[in-house]
mmCIF file with all atom_site columns, C-alpha atoms and ligand atoms in Angstrom:
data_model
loop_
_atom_site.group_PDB
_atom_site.id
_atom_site.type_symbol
_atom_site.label_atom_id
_atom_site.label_alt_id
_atom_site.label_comp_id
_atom_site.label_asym_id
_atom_site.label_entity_id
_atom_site.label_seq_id
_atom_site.pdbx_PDB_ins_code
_atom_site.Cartn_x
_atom_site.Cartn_y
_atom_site.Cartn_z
_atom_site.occupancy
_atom_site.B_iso_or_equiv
_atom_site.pdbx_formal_charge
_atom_site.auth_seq_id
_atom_site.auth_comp_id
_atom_site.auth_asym_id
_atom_site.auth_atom_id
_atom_site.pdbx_PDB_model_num
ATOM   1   C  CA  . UNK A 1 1   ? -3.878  24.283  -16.274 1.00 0.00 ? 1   UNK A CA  1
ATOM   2   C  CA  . UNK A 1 2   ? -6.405  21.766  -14.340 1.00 0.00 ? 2   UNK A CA  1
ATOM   3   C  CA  . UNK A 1 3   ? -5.508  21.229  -11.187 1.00 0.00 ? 3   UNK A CA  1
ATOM   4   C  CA  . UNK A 1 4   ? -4.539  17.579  -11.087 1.00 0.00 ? 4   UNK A CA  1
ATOM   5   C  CA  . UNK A 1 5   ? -6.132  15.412  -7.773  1.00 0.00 ? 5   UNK A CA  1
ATOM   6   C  CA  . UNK A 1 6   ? -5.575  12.097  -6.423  1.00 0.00 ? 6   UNK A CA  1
ATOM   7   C  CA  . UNK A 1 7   ? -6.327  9.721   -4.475  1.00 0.00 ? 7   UNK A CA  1
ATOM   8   C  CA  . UNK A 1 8   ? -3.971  7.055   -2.775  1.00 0.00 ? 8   UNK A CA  1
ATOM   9   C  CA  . UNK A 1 9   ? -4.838  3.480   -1.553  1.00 0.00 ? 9   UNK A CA  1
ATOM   10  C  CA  . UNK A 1 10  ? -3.226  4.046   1.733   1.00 0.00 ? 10  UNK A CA  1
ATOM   11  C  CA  . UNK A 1 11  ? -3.124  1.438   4.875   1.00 0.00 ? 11  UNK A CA  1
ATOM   12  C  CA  . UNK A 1 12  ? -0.094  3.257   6.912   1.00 0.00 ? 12  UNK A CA  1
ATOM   13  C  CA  . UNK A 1 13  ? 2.383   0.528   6.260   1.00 0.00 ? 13  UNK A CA  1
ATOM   14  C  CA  . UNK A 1 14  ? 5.568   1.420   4.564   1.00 0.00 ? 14  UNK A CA  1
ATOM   15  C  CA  . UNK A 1 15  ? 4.594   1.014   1.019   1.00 0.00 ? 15  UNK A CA  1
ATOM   16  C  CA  . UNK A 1 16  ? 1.527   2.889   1.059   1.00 0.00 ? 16  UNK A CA  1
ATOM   17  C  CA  . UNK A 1 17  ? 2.842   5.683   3.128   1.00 0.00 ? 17  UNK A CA  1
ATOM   18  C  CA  . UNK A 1 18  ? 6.087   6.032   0.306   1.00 0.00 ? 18  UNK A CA  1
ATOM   19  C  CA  . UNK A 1 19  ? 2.862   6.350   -2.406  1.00 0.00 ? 19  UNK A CA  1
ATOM   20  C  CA  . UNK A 1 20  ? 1.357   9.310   -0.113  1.00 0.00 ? 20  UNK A CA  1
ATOM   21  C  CA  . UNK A 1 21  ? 4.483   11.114  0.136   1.00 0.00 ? 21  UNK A CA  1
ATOM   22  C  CA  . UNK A 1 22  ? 5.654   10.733  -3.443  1.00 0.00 ? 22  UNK A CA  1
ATOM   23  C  CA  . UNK A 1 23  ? 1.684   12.280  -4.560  1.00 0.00 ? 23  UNK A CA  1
ATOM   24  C  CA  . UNK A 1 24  ? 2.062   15.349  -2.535  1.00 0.00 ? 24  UNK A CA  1
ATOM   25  C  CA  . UNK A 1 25  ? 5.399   15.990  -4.425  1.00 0.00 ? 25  UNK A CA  1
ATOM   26  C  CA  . UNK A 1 26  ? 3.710   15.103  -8.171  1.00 0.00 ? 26  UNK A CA  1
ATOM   27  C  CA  . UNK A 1 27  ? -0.002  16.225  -7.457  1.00 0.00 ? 27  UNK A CA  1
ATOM   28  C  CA  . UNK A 1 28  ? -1.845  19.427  -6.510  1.00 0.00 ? 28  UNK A CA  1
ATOM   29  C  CA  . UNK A 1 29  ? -4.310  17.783  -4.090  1.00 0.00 ? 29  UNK A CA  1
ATOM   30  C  CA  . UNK A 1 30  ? -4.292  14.550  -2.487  1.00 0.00 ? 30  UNK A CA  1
ATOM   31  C  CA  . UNK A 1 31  ? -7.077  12.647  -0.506  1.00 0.00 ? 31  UNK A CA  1
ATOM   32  C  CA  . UNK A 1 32  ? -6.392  9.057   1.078   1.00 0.00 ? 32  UNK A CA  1
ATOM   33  C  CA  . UNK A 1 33  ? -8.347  6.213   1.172   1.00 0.00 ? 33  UNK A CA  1
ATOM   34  C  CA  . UNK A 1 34  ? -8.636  3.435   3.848   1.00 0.00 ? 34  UNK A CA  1
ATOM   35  C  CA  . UNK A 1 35  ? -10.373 0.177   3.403   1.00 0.00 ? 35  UNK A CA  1
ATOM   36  C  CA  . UNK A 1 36  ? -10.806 -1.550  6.643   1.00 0.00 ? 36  UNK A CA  1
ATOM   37  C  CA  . UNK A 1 37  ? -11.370 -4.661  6.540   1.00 0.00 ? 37  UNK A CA  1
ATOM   38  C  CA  . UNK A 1 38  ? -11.588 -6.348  9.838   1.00 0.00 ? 38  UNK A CA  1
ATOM   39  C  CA  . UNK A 1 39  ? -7.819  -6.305  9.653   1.00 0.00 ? 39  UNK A CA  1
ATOM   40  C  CA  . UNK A 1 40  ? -6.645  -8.255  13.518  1.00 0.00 ? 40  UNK A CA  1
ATOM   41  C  CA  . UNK A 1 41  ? -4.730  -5.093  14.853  1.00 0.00 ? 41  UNK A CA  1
ATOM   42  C  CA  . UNK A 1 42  ? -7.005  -2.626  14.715  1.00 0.00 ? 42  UNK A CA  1
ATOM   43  C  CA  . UNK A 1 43  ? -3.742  -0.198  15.233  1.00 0.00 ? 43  UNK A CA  1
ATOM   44  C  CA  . UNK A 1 44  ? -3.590  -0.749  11.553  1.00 0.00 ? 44  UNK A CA  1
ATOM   45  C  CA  . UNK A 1 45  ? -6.351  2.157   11.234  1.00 0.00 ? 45  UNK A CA  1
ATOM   46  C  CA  . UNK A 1 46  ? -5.042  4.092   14.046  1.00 0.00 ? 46  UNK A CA  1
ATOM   47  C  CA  . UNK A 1 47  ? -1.529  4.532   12.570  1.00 0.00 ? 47  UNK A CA  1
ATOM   48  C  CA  . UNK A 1 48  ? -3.015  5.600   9.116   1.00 0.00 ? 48  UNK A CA  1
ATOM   49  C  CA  . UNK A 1 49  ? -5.140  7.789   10.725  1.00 0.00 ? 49  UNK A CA  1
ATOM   50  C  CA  . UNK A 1 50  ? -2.640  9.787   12.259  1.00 0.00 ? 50  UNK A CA  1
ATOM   51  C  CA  . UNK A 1 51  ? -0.198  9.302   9.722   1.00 0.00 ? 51  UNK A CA  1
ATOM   52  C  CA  . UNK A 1 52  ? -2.771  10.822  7.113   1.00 0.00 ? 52  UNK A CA  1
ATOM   53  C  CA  . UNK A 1 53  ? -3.701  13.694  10.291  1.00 0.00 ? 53  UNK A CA  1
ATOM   54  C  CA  . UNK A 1 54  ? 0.237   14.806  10.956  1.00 0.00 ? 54  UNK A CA  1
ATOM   55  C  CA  . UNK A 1 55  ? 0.622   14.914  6.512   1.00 0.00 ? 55  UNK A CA  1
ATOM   56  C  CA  . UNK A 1 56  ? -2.284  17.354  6.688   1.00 0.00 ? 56  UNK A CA  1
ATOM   57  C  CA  . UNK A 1 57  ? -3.975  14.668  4.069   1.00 0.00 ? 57  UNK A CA  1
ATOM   58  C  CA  . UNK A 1 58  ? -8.152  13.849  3.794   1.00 0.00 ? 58  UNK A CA  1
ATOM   59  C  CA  . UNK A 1 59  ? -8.629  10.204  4.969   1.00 0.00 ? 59  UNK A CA  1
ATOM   60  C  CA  . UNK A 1 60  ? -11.499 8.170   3.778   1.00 0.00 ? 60  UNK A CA  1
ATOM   61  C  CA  . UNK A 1 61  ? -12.129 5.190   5.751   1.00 0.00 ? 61  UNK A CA  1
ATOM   62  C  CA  . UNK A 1 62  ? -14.393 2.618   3.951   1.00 0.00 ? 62  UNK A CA  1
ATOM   63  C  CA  . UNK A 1 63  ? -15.850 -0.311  5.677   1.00 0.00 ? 63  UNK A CA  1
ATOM   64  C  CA  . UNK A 1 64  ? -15.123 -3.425  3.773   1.00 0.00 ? 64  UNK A CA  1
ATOM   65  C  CA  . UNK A 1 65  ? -15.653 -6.359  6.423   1.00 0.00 ? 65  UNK A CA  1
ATOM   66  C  CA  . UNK A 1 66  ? -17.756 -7.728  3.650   1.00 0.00 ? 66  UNK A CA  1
ATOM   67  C  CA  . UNK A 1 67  ? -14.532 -8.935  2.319   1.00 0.00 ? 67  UNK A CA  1
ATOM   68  C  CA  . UNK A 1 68  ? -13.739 -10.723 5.310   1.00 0.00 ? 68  UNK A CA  1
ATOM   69  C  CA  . UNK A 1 69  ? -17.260 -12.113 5.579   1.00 0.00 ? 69  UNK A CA  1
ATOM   70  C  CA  . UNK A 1 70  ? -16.551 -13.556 2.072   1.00 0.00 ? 70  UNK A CA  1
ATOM   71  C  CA  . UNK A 1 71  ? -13.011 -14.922 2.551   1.00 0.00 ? 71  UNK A CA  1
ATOM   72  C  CA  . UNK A 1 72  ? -11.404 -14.939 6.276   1.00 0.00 ? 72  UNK A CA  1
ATOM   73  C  CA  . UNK A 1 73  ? -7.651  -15.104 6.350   1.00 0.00 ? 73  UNK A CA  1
ATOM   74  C  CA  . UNK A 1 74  ? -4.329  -14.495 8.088   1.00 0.00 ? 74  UNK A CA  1
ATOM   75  C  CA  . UNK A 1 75  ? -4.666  -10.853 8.116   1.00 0.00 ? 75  UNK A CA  1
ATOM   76  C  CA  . UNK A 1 76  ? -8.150  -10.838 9.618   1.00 0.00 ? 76  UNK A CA  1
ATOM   77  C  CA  . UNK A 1 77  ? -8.425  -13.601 11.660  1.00 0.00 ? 77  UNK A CA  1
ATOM   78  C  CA  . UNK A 1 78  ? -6.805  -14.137 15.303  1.00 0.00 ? 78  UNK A CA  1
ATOM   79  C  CA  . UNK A 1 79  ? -6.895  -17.746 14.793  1.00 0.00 ? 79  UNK A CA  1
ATOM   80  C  CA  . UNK A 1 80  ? -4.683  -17.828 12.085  1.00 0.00 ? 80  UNK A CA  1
ATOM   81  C  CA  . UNK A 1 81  ? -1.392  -17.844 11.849  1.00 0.00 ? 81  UNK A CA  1
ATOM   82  C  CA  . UNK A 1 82  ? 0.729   -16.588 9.031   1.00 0.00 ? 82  UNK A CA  1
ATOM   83  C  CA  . UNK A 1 83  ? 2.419   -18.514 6.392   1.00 0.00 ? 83  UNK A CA  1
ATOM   84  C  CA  . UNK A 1 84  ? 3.927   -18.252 3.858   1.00 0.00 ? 84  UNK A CA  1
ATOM   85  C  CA  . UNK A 1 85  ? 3.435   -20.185 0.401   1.00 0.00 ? 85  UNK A CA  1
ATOM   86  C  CA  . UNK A 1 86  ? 4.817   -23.244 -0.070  1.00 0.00 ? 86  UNK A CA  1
ATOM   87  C  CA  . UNK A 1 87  ? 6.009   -24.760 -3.514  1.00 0.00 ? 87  UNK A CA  1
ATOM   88  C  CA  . UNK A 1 88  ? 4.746   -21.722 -5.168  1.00 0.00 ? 88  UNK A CA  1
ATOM   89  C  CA  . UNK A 1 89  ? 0.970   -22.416 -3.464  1.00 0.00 ? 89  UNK A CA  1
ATOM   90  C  CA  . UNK A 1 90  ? 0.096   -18.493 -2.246  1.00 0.00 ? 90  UNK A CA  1
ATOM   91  C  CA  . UNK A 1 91  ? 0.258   -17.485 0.995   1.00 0.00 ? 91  UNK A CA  1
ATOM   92  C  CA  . UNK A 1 92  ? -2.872  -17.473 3.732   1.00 0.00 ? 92  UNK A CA  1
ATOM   93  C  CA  . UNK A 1 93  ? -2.644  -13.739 3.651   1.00 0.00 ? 93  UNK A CA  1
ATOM   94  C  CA  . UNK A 1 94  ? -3.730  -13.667 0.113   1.00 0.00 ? 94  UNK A CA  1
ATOM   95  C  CA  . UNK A 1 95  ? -7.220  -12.537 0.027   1.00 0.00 ? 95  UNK A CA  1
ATOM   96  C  CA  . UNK A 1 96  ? -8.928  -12.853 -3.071  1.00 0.00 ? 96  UNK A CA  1
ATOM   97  C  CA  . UNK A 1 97  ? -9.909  -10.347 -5.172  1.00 0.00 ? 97  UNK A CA  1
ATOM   98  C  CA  . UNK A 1 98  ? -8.587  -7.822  -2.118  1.00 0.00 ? 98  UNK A CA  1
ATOM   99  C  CA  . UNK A 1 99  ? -6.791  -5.097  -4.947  1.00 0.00 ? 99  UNK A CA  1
ATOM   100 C  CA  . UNK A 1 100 ? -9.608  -6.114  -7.327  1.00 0.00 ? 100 UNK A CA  1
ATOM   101 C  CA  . UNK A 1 101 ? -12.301 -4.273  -4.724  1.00 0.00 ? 101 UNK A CA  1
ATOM   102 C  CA  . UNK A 1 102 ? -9.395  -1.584  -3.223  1.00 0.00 ? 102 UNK A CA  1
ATOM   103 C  CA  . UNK A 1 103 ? -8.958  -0.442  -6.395  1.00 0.00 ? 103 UNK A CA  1
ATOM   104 C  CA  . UNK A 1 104 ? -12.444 -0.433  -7.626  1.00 0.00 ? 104 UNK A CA  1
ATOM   105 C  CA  . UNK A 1 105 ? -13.769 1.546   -4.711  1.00 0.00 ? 105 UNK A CA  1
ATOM   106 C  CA  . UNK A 1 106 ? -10.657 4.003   -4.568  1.00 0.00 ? 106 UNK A CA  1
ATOM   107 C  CA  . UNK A 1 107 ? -12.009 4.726   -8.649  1.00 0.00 ? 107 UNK A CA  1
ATOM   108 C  CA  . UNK A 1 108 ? -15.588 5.128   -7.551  1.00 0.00 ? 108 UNK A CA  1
ATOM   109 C  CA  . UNK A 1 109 ? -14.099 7.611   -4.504  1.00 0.00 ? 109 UNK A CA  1
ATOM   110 C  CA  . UNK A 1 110 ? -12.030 9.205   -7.361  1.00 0.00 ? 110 UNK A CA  1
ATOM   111 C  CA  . UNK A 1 111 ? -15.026 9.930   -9.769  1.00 0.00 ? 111 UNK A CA  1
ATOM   112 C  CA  . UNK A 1 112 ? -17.009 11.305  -6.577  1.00 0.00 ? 112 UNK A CA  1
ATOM   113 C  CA  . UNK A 1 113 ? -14.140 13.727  -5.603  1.00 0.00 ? 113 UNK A CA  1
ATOM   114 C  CA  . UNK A 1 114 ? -12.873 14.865  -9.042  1.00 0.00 ? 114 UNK A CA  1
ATOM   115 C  CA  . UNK A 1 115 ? -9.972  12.587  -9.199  1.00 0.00 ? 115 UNK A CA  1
ATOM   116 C  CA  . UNK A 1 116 ? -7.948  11.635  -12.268 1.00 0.00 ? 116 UNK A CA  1
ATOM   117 C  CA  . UNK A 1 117 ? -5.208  9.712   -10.421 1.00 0.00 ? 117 UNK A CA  1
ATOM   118 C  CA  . UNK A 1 118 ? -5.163  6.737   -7.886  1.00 0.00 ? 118 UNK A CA  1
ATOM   119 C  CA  . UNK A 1 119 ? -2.014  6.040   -6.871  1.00 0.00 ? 119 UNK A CA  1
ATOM   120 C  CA  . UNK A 1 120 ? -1.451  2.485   -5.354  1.00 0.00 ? 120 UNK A CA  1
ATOM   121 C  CA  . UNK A 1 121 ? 1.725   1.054   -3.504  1.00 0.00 ? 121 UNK A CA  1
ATOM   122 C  CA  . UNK A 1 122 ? 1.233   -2.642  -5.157  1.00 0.00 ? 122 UNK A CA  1
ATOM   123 C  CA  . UNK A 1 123 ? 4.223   -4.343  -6.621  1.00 0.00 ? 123 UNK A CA  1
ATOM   124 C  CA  . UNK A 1 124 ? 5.378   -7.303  -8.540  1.00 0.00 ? 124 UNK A CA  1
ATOM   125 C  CA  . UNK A 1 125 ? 8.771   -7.177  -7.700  1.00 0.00 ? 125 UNK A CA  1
ATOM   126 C  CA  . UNK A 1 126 ? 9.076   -8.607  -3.998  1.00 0.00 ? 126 UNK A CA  1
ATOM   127 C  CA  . UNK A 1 127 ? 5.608   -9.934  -4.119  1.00 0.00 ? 127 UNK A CA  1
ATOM   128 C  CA  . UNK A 1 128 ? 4.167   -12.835 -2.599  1.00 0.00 ? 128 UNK A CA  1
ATOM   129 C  CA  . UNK A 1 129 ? 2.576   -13.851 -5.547  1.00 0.00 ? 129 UNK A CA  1
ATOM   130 C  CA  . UNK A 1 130 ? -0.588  -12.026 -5.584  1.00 0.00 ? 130 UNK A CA  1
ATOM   131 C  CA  . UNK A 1 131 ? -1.534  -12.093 -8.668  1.00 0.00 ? 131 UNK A CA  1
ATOM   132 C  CA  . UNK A 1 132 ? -3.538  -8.847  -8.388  1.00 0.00 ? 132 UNK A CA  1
ATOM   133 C  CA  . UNK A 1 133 ? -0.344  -7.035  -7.811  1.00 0.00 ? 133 UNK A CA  1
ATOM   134 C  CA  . UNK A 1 134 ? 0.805   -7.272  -10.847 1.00 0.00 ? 134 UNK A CA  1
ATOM   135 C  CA  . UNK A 1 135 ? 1.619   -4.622  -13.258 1.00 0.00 ? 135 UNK A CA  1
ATOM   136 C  CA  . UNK A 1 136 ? -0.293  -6.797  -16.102 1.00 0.00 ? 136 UNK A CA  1
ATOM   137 C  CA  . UNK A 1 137 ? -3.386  -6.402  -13.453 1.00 0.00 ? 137 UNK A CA  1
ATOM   138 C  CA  . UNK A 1 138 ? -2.960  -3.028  -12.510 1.00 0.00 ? 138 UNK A CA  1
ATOM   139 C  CA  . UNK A 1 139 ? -2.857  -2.256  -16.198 1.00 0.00 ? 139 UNK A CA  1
ATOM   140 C  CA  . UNK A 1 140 ? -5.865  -4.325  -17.015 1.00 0.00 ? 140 UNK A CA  1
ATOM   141 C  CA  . UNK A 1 141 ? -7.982  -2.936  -14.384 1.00 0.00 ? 141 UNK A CA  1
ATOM   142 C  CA  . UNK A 1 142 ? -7.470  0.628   -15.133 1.00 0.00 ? 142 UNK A CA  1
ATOM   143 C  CA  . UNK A 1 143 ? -8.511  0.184   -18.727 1.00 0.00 ? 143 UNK A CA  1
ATOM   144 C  CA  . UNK A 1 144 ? -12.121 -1.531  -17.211 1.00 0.00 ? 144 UNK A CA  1
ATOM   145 C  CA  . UNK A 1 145 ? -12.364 1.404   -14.791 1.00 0.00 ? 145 UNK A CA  1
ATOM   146 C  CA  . UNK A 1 146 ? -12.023 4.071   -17.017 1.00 0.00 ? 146 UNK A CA  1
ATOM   147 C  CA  . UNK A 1 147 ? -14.710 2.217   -19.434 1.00 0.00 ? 147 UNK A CA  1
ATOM   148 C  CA  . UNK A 1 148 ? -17.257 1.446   -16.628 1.00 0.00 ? 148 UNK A CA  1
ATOM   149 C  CA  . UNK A 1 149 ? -17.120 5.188   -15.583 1.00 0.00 ? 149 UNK A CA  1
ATOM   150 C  CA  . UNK A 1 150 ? -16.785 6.763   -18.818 1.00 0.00 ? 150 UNK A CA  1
ATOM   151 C  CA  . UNK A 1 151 ? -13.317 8.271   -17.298 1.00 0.00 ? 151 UNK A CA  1
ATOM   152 C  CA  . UNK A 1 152 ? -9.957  9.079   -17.871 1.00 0.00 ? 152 UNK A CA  1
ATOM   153 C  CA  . UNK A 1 153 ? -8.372  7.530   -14.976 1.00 0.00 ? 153 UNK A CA  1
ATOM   154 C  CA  . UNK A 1 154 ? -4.743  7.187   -14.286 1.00 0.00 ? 154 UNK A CA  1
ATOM   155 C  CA  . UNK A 1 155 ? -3.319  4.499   -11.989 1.00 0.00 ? 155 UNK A CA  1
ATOM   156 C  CA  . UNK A 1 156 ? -0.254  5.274   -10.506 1.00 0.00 ? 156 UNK A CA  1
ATOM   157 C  CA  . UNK A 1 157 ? 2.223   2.485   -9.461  1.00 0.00 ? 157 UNK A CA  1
ATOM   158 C  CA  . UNK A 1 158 ? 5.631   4.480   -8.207  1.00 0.00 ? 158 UNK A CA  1
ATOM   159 C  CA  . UNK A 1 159 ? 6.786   1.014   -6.727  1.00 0.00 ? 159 UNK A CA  1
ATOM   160 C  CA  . UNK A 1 160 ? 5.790   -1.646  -9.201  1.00 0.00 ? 160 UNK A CA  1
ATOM   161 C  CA  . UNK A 1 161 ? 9.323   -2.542  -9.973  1.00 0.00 ? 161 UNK A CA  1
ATOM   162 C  CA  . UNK A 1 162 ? 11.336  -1.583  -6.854  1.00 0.00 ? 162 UNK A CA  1
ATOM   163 C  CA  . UNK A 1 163 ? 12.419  -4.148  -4.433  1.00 0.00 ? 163 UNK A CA  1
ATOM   164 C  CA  . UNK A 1 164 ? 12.177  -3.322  -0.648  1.00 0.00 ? 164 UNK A CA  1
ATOM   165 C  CA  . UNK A 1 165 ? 15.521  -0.884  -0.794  1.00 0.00 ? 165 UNK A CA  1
ATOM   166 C  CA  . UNK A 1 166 ? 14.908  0.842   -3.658  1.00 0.00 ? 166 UNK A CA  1
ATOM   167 C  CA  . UNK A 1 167 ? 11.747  1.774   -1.758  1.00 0.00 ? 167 UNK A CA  1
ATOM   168 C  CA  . UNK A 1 168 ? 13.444  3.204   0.820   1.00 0.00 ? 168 UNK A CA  1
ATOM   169 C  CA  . UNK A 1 169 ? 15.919  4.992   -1.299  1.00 0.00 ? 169 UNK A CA  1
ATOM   170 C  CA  . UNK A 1 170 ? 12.855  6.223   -2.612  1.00 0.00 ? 170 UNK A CA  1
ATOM   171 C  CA  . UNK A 1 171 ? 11.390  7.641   1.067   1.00 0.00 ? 171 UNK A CA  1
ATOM   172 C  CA  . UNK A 1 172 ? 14.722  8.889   1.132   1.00 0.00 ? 172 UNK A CA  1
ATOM   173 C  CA  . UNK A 1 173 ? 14.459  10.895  -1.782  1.00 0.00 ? 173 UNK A CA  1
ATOM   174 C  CA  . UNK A 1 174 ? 11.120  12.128  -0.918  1.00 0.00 ? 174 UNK A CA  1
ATOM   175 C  CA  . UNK A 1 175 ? 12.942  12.916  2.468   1.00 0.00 ? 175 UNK A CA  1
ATOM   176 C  CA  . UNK A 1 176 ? 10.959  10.555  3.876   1.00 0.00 ? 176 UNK A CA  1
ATOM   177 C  CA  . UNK A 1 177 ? 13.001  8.364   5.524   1.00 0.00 ? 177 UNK A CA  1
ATOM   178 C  CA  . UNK A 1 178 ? 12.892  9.126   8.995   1.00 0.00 ? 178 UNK A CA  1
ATOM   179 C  CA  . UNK A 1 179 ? 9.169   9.242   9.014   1.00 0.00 ? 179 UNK A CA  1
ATOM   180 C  CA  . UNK A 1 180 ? 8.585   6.076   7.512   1.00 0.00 ? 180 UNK A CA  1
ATOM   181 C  CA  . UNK A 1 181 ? 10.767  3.887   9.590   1.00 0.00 ? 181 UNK A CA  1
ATOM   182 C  CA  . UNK A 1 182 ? 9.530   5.578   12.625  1.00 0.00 ? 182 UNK A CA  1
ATOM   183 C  CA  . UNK A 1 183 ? 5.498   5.894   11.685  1.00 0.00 ? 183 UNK A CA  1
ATOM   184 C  CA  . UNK A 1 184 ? 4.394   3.232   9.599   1.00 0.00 ? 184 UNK A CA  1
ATOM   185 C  CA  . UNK A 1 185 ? 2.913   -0.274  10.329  1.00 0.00 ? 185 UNK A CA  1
ATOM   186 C  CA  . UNK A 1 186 ? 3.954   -3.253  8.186   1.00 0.00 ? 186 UNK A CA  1
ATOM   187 C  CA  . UNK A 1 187 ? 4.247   -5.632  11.269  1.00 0.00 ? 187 UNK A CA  1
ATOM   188 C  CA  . UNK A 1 188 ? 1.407   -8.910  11.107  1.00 0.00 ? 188 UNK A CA  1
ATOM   189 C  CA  . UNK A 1 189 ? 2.044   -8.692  14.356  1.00 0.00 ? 189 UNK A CA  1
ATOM   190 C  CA  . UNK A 1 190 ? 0.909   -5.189  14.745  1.00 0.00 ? 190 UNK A CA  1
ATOM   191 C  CA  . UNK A 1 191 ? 3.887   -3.554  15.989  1.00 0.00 ? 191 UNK A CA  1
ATOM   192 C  CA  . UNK A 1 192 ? 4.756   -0.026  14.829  1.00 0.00 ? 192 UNK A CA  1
ATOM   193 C  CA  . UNK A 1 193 ? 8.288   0.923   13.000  1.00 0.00 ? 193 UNK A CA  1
ATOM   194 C  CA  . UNK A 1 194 ? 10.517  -1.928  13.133  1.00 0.00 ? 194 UNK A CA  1
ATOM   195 C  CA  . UNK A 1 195 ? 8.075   -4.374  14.162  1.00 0.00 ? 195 UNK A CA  1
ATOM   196 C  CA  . UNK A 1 196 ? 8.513   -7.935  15.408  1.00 0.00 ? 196 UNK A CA  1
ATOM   197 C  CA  . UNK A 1 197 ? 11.316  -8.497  13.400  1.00 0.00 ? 197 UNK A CA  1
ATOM   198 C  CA  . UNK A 1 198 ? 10.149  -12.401 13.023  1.00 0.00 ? 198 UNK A CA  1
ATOM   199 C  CA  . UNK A 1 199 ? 6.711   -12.380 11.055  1.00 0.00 ? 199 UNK A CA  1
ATOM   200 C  CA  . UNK A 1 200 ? 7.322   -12.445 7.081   1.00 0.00 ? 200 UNK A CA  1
ATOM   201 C  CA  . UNK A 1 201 ? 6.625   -8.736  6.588   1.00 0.00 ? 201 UNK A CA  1
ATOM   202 C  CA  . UNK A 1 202 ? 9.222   -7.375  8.956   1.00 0.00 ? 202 UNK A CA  1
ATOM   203 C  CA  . UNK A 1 203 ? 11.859  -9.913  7.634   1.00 0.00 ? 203 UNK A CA  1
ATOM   204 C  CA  . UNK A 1 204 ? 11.311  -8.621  3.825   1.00 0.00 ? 204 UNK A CA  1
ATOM   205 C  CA  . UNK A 1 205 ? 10.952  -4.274  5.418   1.00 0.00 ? 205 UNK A CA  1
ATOM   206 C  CA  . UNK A 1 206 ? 14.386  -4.950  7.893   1.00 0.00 ? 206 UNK A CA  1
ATOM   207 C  CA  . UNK A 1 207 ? 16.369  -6.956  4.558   1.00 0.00 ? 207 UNK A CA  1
ATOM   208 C  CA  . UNK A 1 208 ? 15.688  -4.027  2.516   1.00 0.00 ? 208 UNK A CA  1
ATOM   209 C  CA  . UNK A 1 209 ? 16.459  -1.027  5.051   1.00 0.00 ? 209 UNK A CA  1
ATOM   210 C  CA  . UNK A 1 210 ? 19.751  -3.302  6.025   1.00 0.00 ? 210 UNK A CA  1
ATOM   211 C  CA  . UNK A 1 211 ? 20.694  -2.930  1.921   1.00 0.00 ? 211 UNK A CA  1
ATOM   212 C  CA  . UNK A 1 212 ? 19.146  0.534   1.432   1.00 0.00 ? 212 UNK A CA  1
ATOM   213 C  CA  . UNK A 1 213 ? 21.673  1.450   4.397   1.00 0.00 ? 213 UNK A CA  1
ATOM   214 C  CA  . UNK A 1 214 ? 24.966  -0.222  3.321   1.00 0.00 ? 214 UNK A CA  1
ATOM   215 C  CA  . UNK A 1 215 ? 24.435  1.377   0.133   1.00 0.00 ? 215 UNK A CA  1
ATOM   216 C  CA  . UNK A 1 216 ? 23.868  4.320   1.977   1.00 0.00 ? 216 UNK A CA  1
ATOM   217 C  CA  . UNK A 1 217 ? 26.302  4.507   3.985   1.00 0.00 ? 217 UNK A CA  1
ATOM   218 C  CA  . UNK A 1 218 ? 28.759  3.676   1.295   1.00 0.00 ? 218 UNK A CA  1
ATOM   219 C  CA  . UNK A 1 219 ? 29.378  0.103   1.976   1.00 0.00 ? 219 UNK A CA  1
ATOM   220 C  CA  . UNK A 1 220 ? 29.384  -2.820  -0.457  1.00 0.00 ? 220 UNK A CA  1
ATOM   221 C  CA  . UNK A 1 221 ? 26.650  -4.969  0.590   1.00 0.00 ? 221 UNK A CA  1
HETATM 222 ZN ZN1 . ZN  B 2 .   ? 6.459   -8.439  12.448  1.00 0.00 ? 1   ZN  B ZN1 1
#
């Protein structure tokens, strides 16, 4: 049998970090890759770093400030603050064309290295509206990669369709759980595990590990 390779779109945050854990358990090799992107807390690349060092996993790091040449935002820029959508406008962390590039590069990284699979943390179901999360995206993206390359590449999406505690009953299950709450960086604010607790990310990550643990624990909700 081939041995079957891939490569994750990894950033250290919760999501990402769920995506490494769950291709250790399904794939024979794994190699991460990094974008950064001029992202404000430059902890952002620290905390992958060693999250990707203590997993024993290759890291990548790609330099993509072109992105943020092209189109400052929330997530790059100190002098913006973060907000959310309003009236179904997108939010200012939306950076077009962001998964567009991610996952273009992580395919180009995956030819280089003998990858089939790229295995991305995106998903439509608690998303912000980012279009390029979607699954009809994802799909659409995968079929222009493989034809551009002349490849057989398979994009993974483990939590297209999982709200925030069904992916951490996922970590969980990958027996996970501990590291990810205590390791990874979801925070806009930069802070590491439970974060802030006030910015938009850490409201949506502390709702979902509040319902993953009353169903846990055996409580109705
Ligand atoms: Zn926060």
């Amino acid at each position: 049998m081939k041995k079957e390779k891939a490569v994750v779109v990894f950033s250290g945050g919760q999501d990402s970090t769920t995506c490494l854990f769950w291709a250790k358990q399904k794939f024979q090799e794994v190699e991460a890759v990094t974008f950064d992107y001029g992202q404000r807390h430059r902890l952002e690349i620290a905390c992958a770093k060693n999250i990707a060092e203590e997993l024993g996993v290759k890291q990548h790091i790609l330099d993509m400030q072109l992105l943020n040449q092209l189109a400052p935002n929330a997530l790059t820029r100190e002098d913006m603050t973060v907000k959310a959508g309003a009236d179904g406008e997108l939010p200012n962390t939306f950076v077009p064309g962001r998964n567009l590039l991610f996952l273009s590069f992580a395919g180009v990284l995956a030819s280089q290295i003998g990858a089939r699979h790229i295995v991305t943390g995106v998903c439509e179901t608690d998303f912000s509206g980012y279009p390029d999360c979607r699954d009809i995206f994802v799909k659409s993206l995968n079929v222009t990669l493989n034809l551009s390359m002349d490849q057989q590449f398979v994009i993974h999406t483990p939590l297209m369709w999982r709200n925030k505690a069904e992916t951490w009953a996922l970590a969980d299950e990958l027996g996970a759980f501990d590291f990810v709450r205590e390791k990874t960086l979801t925070c806009y604010n930069g802070i590491i595990a439970d974060g802030c607790g006030e910015c938009p990310a850490c409201k949506l990550r502390k709702r979902g590990l509040e319902q993953y643990l009353a169903i846990r624990n055996g409580q109705p909700e």
